Tab-separated table of C-alpha atoms and ligand atoms in Angstrom:
chain	number	residue	atom	x	y	z
A	1	VAL	CA	0.000	0.000	0.000
A	2	ALA	CA	1.415	3.393	-0.987
A	3	PRO	CA	2.336	5.763	1.864
A	4	GLY	CA	-0.676	7.795	2.987
A	5	LEU	CA	-3.222	5.300	1.632
A	6	LYS	CA	-5.209	3.034	3.925
A	7	PRO	CA	-5.251	-0.676	3.019
A	8	VAL	CA	-8.578	-1.828	1.577
A	9	ASN	CA	-10.510	-3.904	4.048
A	10	ASP	CA	-10.532	-7.552	2.946
A	11	ASP	CA	-14.221	-7.961	3.713
A	12	PHE	CA	-15.287	-4.866	1.727
A	13	ARG	CA	-15.097	-5.175	-2.014
A	14	ILE	CA	-16.374	-2.969	-4.788
A	15	ASP	CA	-16.676	-4.614	-8.199
A	16	THR	CA	-18.926	-4.800	-11.246
A	17	ALA	CA	-21.726	-6.470	-9.246
A	18	THR	CA	-21.811	-3.844	-6.469
A	19	GLN	CA	-25.261	-2.344	-5.884
A	20	LEU	CA	-25.379	1.374	-5.161
A	21	CYS	CA	-27.318	3.397	-2.590
A	22	ALA	CA	-26.735	7.024	-1.628
A	23	VAL	CA	-27.915	10.060	0.250
A	24	ILE	CA	-28.745	13.084	-1.870
A	25	GLY	CA	-28.904	16.583	-0.430
A	26	ASN	CA	-27.135	19.895	-0.452
A	27	PRO	CA	-24.994	19.956	1.620
A	28	VAL	CA	-24.370	16.324	2.623
A	29	GLY	CA	-21.000	16.735	4.320
A	30	HIS	CA	-22.171	15.972	7.873
A	31	SER	CA	-24.414	13.005	7.114
A	32	LEU	CA	-24.095	9.945	9.361
A	33	SER	CA	-25.940	7.846	6.759
A	34	PRO	CA	-22.909	6.530	4.799
A	35	HIS	CA	-21.319	5.266	8.022
A	36	MET	CA	-24.527	3.585	9.171
A	37	HIS	CA	-25.630	1.992	5.892
A	38	ASN	CA	-22.158	0.766	4.895
A	39	ALA	CA	-21.627	-0.757	8.360
A	40	ALA	CA	-24.908	-2.664	7.945
A	41	PHE	CA	-24.004	-3.817	4.394
A	42	ARG	CA	-20.679	-5.152	5.693
A	43	ALA	CA	-22.267	-6.834	8.715
A	44	ALA	CA	-24.769	-8.569	6.412
A	45	GLY	CA	-22.051	-9.501	3.882
A	46	LEU	CA	-23.884	-7.700	1.049
A	47	ASN	CA	-22.101	-6.378	-2.028
A	48	TYR	CA	-23.653	-2.913	-1.682
A	49	ALA	CA	-22.030	0.506	-1.247
A	50	TYR	CA	-23.568	3.756	0.005
A	51	LEU	CA	-22.203	7.168	-1.020
A	52	ALA	CA	-23.102	10.804	-0.324
A	53	PHE	CA	-24.003	12.918	-3.374
A	54	GLN	CA	-24.317	16.662	-3.296
A	55	VAL	CA	-27.125	17.220	-5.808
A	56	GLU	CA	-27.999	20.588	-7.334
A	57	ASP	CA	-30.592	19.489	-9.922
A	58	VAL	CA	-33.064	16.896	-8.668
A	59	ALA	CA	-34.771	16.232	-12.026
A	60	ARG	CA	-31.477	15.406	-13.745
A	61	PHE	CA	-30.374	13.266	-10.808
A	62	ILE	CA	-33.557	11.152	-11.025
A	63	THR	CA	-33.107	10.755	-14.793
A	64	GLY	CA	-29.587	9.480	-14.113
A	65	MET	CA	-30.771	7.142	-11.373
A	66	ARG	CA	-33.403	5.635	-13.692
A	67	ALA	CA	-30.682	4.875	-16.247
A	68	MET	CA	-28.603	2.849	-13.728
A	69	PRO	CA	-30.247	-0.472	-12.773
A	70	SER	CA	-27.689	-1.136	-10.018
A	71	PHE	CA	-28.749	2.104	-8.259
A	72	ARG	CA	-31.103	0.565	-5.674
A	73	GLY	CA	-32.185	3.564	-3.653
A	74	CYS	CA	-31.530	6.881	-1.990
A	75	SER	CA	-31.994	8.689	1.254
A	76	VAL	CA	-33.212	12.213	0.520
A	77	THR	CA	-32.329	15.112	2.750
A	78	ILE	CA	-32.642	18.904	2.868
A	79	PRO	CA	-33.409	20.694	0.542
A	80	HIS	CA	-34.733	17.976	-1.823
A	81	LYS	CA	-37.416	16.191	0.248
A	82	GLU	CA	-40.304	17.914	-1.531
A	83	ALA	CA	-38.629	18.575	-4.879
A	84	VAL	CA	-38.137	14.859	-5.675
A	85	MET	CA	-41.837	14.019	-5.323
A	86	PRO	CA	-43.121	14.942	-8.818
A	87	HIS	CA	-40.327	12.920	-10.424
A	88	LEU	CA	-41.228	9.586	-8.782
A	89	ASP	CA	-43.672	6.911	-9.983
A	90	SER	CA	-45.472	6.411	-6.661
A	91	ILE	CA	-45.684	8.060	-3.240
A	92	ASP	CA	-46.878	6.206	-0.135
A	93	PRO	CA	-49.755	7.706	1.899
A	94	MET	CA	-47.550	8.729	4.847
A	95	ALA	CA	-45.185	10.654	2.565
A	96	ALA	CA	-48.123	12.195	0.728
A	97	PHE	CA	-49.475	13.497	4.020
A	98	ALA	CA	-46.073	14.676	5.224
A	99	GLY	CA	-45.573	16.351	1.840
A	100	SER	CA	-42.021	15.051	1.776
A	101	VAL	CA	-40.061	11.969	0.802
A	102	ASN	CA	-36.912	10.829	2.592
A	103	THR	CA	-36.498	7.502	0.781
A	104	ILE	CA	-36.453	6.479	-2.889
A	105	THR	CA	-36.530	2.777	-3.685
A	106	ARG	CA	-36.113	1.049	-7.047
A	107	GLU	CA	-39.008	-1.397	-7.166
A	108	ALA	CA	-39.583	-4.448	-9.345
A	109	GLY	CA	-40.034	-3.284	-12.937
A	110	ASP	CA	-37.590	-0.421	-12.328
A	111	SER	CA	-40.192	2.050	-11.050
A	112	LEU	CA	-39.080	4.511	-8.370
A	113	SER	CA	-41.196	4.785	-5.221
A	114	GLY	CA	-41.055	7.521	-2.604
A	115	ARG	CA	-41.841	7.169	1.066
A	116	SER	CA	-41.124	8.789	4.395
A	117	THR	CA	-39.525	6.551	7.029
A	118	ASP	CA	-39.394	9.230	9.769
A	119	GLY	CA	-42.889	8.440	11.093
A	120	PRO	CA	-42.739	4.622	10.829
A	121	GLY	CA	-39.122	4.715	12.085
A	122	THR	CA	-40.149	6.604	15.206
A	123	LEU	CA	-42.980	4.128	15.812
A	124	ARG	CA	-40.383	1.355	15.564
A	125	ALA	CA	-38.021	3.164	17.971
A	126	PHE	CA	-40.848	3.449	20.533
A	127	ALA	CA	-41.803	-0.213	20.073
A	128	ASP	CA	-38.146	-1.271	20.475
A	129	ALA	CA	-37.957	0.808	23.683
A	130	GLY	CA	-41.077	-0.952	24.976
A	131	VAL	CA	-43.100	2.290	25.120
A	132	ALA	CA	-46.730	1.726	24.102
A	133	LEU	CA	-48.525	4.664	22.448
A	134	GLU	CA	-52.105	3.455	22.229
A	135	GLY	CA	-54.464	5.785	24.106
A	136	LYS	CA	-51.557	7.939	25.368
A	137	ARG	CA	-51.473	11.735	25.647
A	138	VAL	CA	-48.534	13.008	23.592
A	139	VAL	CA	-47.071	16.533	23.560
A	140	PHE	CA	-44.933	17.692	20.624
A	141	THR	CA	-42.635	20.727	20.577
A	142	GLY	CA	-42.230	22.296	17.129
A	143	ALA	CA	-44.383	22.052	14.028
A	144	GLY	CA	-41.819	21.446	11.268
A	145	GLY	CA	-41.276	18.602	8.817
A	146	ALA	CA	-40.207	15.926	11.303
A	147	VAL	CA	-43.058	16.670	13.744
A	148	ARG	CA	-45.500	16.560	10.836
A	149	ALA	CA	-44.337	13.060	9.822
A	150	VAL	CA	-44.236	11.708	13.386
A	151	ALA	CA	-47.500	13.292	14.569
A	152	PHE	CA	-49.374	11.724	11.646
A	153	ALA	CA	-47.784	8.309	12.264
A	154	PHE	CA	-48.601	8.489	15.994
A	155	ALA	CA	-52.205	9.463	15.276
A	156	ASP	CA	-52.803	7.103	12.342
A	157	GLN	CA	-50.856	3.965	13.298
A	158	GLY	CA	-49.807	4.587	16.901
A	159	LYS	CA	-53.471	5.073	17.894
A	160	VAL	CA	-52.571	7.716	20.475
A	161	GLY	CA	-55.398	9.142	22.571
A	162	ALA	CA	-54.692	12.862	22.150
A	163	LEU	CA	-51.993	15.119	20.751
A	164	THR	CA	-50.841	18.601	21.735
A	165	LEU	CA	-48.654	20.623	19.355
A	166	LEU	CA	-46.696	23.489	20.928
A	167	ALA	CA	-44.830	25.894	18.642
A	168	ARG	CA	-43.334	29.365	18.776
A	169	ASP	CA	-45.824	30.118	15.984
A	170	PRO	CA	-49.120	28.684	17.316
A	171	ALA	CA	-50.865	29.491	14.002
A	172	LYS	CA	-48.491	27.078	12.233
A	173	ALA	CA	-49.214	24.436	14.889
A	174	ALA	CA	-52.947	25.045	14.397
A	175	ARG	CA	-52.718	24.418	10.641
A	176	LEU	CA	-50.906	21.111	11.204
A	177	ALA	CA	-53.318	20.179	14.016
A	178	ALA	CA	-56.317	20.674	11.727
A	179	GLU	CA	-54.781	18.423	9.059
A	180	VAL	CA	-53.861	15.630	11.503
A	181	SER	CA	-57.250	15.782	13.161
A	182	ASP	CA	-59.153	15.801	9.835
A	183	LYS	CA	-57.229	12.852	8.436
A	184	THR	CA	-57.061	10.649	11.550
A	185	GLY	CA	-59.948	11.725	13.789
A	186	VAL	CA	-57.553	12.130	16.744
A	187	GLU	CA	-58.103	15.131	19.016
A	188	VAL	CA	-55.245	17.640	18.581
A	189	SER	CA	-54.847	20.782	20.685
A	190	VAL	CA	-52.304	23.538	20.156
A	191	GLY	CA	-50.447	26.121	22.199
A	192	ASP	CA	-47.522	28.472	22.520
A	193	LEU	CA	-44.237	26.656	23.144
A	194	SER	CA	-42.887	28.775	25.988
A	195	ALA	CA	-46.174	29.837	27.620
A	196	ASP	CA	-47.992	26.481	27.549
A	197	ILE	CA	-45.320	23.791	27.918
A	198	ALA	CA	-45.543	23.292	31.697
A	199	GLY	CA	-49.340	23.024	31.676
A	200	ALA	CA	-49.343	20.687	28.673
A	201	LEU	CA	-46.852	18.285	30.285
A	202	ASP	CA	-48.911	18.037	33.457
A	203	GLY	CA	-50.688	14.695	32.977
A	204	ALA	CA	-49.035	13.930	29.625
A	205	ASP	CA	-47.556	10.460	28.968
A	206	VAL	CA	-45.047	11.227	26.212
A	207	LEU	CA	-43.030	14.276	25.122
A	208	VAL	CA	-41.647	14.432	21.579
A	209	GLN	CA	-39.122	17.264	21.302
A	210	GLY	CA	-39.077	18.242	17.610
A	211	THR	CA	-37.309	21.624	17.451
A	212	PRO	CA	-33.544	22.032	16.881
A	213	ILE	CA	-33.192	23.539	20.399
A	214	GLY	CA	-30.356	21.784	22.238
A	215	MET	CA	-28.517	20.858	19.054
A	216	SER	CA	-24.744	21.433	18.883
A	217	PRO	CA	-23.256	23.966	19.398
A	218	ASN	CA	-26.100	25.133	21.751
A	219	LYS	CA	-25.759	22.027	23.909
A	220	ASP	CA	-27.058	23.655	27.091
A	221	ALA	CA	-30.336	24.902	25.629
A	222	SER	CA	-33.690	23.237	26.298
A	223	CYS	CA	-37.234	24.367	25.513
A	224	VAL	CA	-38.608	22.337	28.437
A	225	PRO	CA	-38.289	23.622	32.026
A	226	ALA	CA	-36.738	20.849	34.137
A	227	GLU	CA	-39.420	21.295	36.833
A	228	ALA	CA	-42.163	20.363	34.318
A	229	LEU	CA	-40.688	16.862	33.863
A	230	HIS	CA	-42.175	14.012	35.918
A	231	PRO	CA	-41.476	10.257	36.135
A	232	GLY	CA	-44.730	9.366	34.330
A	233	LEU	CA	-43.491	11.121	31.178
A	234	THR	CA	-41.450	9.313	28.495
A	235	VAL	CA	-39.145	11.881	26.894
A	236	PHE	CA	-37.988	11.533	23.280
A	237	ASP	CA	-35.679	14.210	21.874
A	238	MET	CA	-35.326	14.144	18.065
A	239	VAL	CA	-32.017	15.998	18.369
A	240	TYR	CA	-29.155	13.475	18.153
A	241	ARG	CA	-26.144	15.848	18.082
A	242	PRO	CA	-25.126	15.757	20.917
A	243	HIS	CA	-26.231	12.248	21.886
A	244	GLU	CA	-27.130	13.411	25.421
A	245	THR	CA	-28.991	16.683	25.041
A	246	ARG	CA	-29.750	18.964	27.952
A	247	LEU	CA	-33.367	17.765	27.795
A	248	ILE	CA	-32.327	14.097	27.973
A	249	ARG	CA	-30.066	14.867	30.944
A	250	ASP	CA	-32.853	16.771	32.733
A	251	ALA	CA	-35.328	13.981	31.970
A	252	LYS	CA	-33.040	11.288	33.388
A	253	ALA	CA	-32.529	13.382	36.524
A	254	ALA	CA	-36.327	13.678	36.891
A	255	GLY	CA	-36.746	9.886	36.618
A	256	CYS	CA	-38.338	9.905	33.129
A	257	PRO	CA	-37.805	7.008	30.716
A	258	VAL	CA	-35.909	8.494	27.737
A	259	ILE	CA	-35.474	7.715	24.042
A	260	HIS	CA	-32.480	9.316	22.336
A	261	GLY	CA	-32.738	10.975	18.896
A	262	ILE	CA	-30.260	8.462	17.498
A	263	GLU	CA	-32.904	5.718	17.896
A	264	MET	CA	-35.171	7.493	15.375
A	265	LEU	CA	-32.236	8.016	13.028
A	266	ILE	CA	-31.321	4.333	13.221
A	267	ALA	CA	-34.877	3.004	12.924
A	268	GLN	CA	-35.742	5.169	9.915
A	269	ALA	CA	-32.449	4.158	8.259
A	270	ALA	CA	-33.115	0.475	9.010
A	271	LEU	CA	-36.483	0.727	7.221
A	272	GLN	CA	-34.736	2.260	4.189
A	273	TRP	CA	-32.062	-0.443	4.212
A	274	GLU	CA	-34.657	-3.215	4.432
A	275	GLY	CA	-36.567	-1.733	1.476
A	276	TRP	CA	-33.416	-1.640	-0.659
A	277	THR	CA	-32.052	-5.091	0.248
A	278	GLY	CA	-35.148	-7.154	1.119
A	279	GLN	CA	-33.364	-8.375	4.285
A	280	ASP	CA	-33.618	-7.640	8.012
A	281	CYS	CA	-31.212	-4.851	8.950
A	282	PRO	CA	-28.342	-5.612	11.359
A	283	VAL	CA	-29.343	-2.665	13.522
A	284	ASP	CA	-26.540	-3.059	16.070
A	285	ALA	CA	-23.922	-2.519	13.351
A	286	MET	CA	-25.729	0.680	12.335
A	287	ARG	CA	-25.916	1.887	15.932
A	288	GLN	CA	-22.229	1.193	16.555
A	289	ALA	CA	-21.229	3.125	13.415
A	290	ALA	CA	-23.450	6.090	14.328
A	291	MET	CA	-22.207	6.233	17.923
A	292	LEU	CA	-18.593	6.124	16.749
A	293	GLN	CA	-19.199	9.154	14.545
A	294	LEU	CA	-21.034	11.046	17.316
A	295	GLN	CA	-18.102	10.432	19.663
A	296	GLU	CA	-15.820	12.063	17.100
A	297	ASP	CA	-17.991	15.257	16.919
B	301	LIG	P1	-37.889	22.069	10.489
B	301	LIG	O1	-38.830	21.558	9.443
B	301	LIG	O2	-36.998	23.201	10.170
B	301	LIG	O3	-38.773	22.421	11.787
B	301	LIG	C1	-38.187	22.946	12.957
B	301	LIG	C2	-39.276	23.337	13.934
B	301	LIG	O4	-38.634	23.838	15.109
B	301	LIG	C3	-40.198	24.443	13.434
B	301	LIG	O5	-41.468	24.304	14.006
B	301	LIG	C4	-39.501	25.693	13.961
B	301	LIG	O6	-40.353	26.785	14.147
B	301	LIG	C5	-39.049	25.206	15.323
B	301	LIG	N1	-37.928	25.976	15.839
B	301	LIG	C6	-36.720	26.173	15.266
B	301	LIG	N2	-35.948	26.938	16.046
B	301	LIG	C7	-36.704	27.246	17.140
B	301	LIG	C8	-36.483	28.030	18.312
B	301	LIG	N3	-35.314	28.638	18.525
B	301	LIG	N4	-37.488	28.140	19.215
B	301	LIG	C9	-38.675	27.535	19.007
B	301	LIG	N5	-38.950	26.785	17.916
B	301	LIG	C10	-37.973	26.641	17.005
B	301	LIG	O7	-36.906	20.893	10.981
B	301	LIG	P2	-37.241	19.339	11.099
B	301	LIG	O8	-36.774	18.647	9.880
B	301	LIG	O9	-38.650	19.184	11.536
B	301	LIG	O10	-36.230	18.902	12.268
B	301	LIG	C11	-36.443	19.303	13.612
B	301	LIG	C12	-35.357	18.700	14.499
B	301	LIG	O11	-35.440	17.287	14.486
B	301	LIG	C13	-33.939	19.031	14.045
B	301	LIG	O12	-33.132	19.229	15.159
B	301	LIG	C14	-33.497	17.795	13.311
B	301	LIG	O13	-32.096	17.607	13.364
B	301	LIG	C15	-34.204	16.728	14.110
B	301	LIG	N6	-34.487	15.531	13.330
B	301	LIG	C16	-34.020	14.368	13.827
B	301	LIG	C17	-34.283	13.213	13.142
B	301	LIG	C18	-33.777	11.919	13.726
B	301	LIG	O14	-33.720	10.922	12.986
B	301	LIG	N7	-33.454	11.867	15.005
B	301	LIG	C19	-34.999	13.224	11.943
B	301	LIG	C20	-35.470	14.448	11.462
B	301	LIG	C21	-35.205	15.605	12.179
B	301	LIG	P3	-40.741	27.780	12.918
B	301	LIG	O15	-41.636	26.980	12.025
B	301	LIG	O16	-41.401	28.913	13.593
B	301	LIG	O17	-39.431	28.144	12.246
């Protein structure tokens, strides 16, 4: 091996039979997805490789993807989650409601399907953590894309009892609440994030933190007052950088069961991986790869 080059791992080959997957976005430089998906391909012994593509023109990218039969699928990230939709052959109902696609899969017959794994992935993360949602009262902070996907999944498939959406712009929360309620029949109330959070958490079973508050570099920020947390509340923070957010630390100190943001990231990625390969995902390999990267942050 020439000086400065790393030896190629014996168990990782790229050849003419290699199947390709990728994340597309702009930028894609900080994505954990290549680490996670490639670790799972290696653990499963699959001849697949996953790359990160900075894409400027979505329509031309999809045309290129269609022309390459070994291109099995893509993760789609900001700013392309909506822009890819008109270029795909089918969109699943969850993605249609969320108005965004985070996964493209090459189906039999070479058609390209779009779906959103954020909602189903979060349901899977809760199931894996042993936290039942049926009949529960769930409070969300934020009213952006991720909350939209997860709130609909919780209402439609999680069969929650009632939802509360708290946002700094209550009118935005009210628009999302009306849509979720209309489409699922679940009761959804809304409020102002800072004024109403303590009251909303009183008697709630689950908190889903869906704003970027607490994300690096603002690691000491939290939109939830520590005194509003109680042991009957399961706390899930979508933020995964850092792994232990201020909210997660406060929740542990208050005796709350917690679910880290990385569990959503892993579960939604595992659903993508399973769609592309047709196999069960070796989730532990994905988790190990993600945690290694987070430690290096
Ligand atoms: P988004 O569409 O931009 O929505 C962000 C939401 O947070 C909006 O409601 C926004 O309010 C609100 N917000 C932003 N800054 C705020 C502040 N300083 N105070 C109060 N509210 C604030 O983003 P997203 O895609 O939904 O993502 C939200 C968070 O979840 C991000 O941290 C993201 O990294 C994380 N996430 C994690 C996963 C995972 O797998 N763990 C997956 C997706 C997203 P306005 O509408 O008023 O701007």
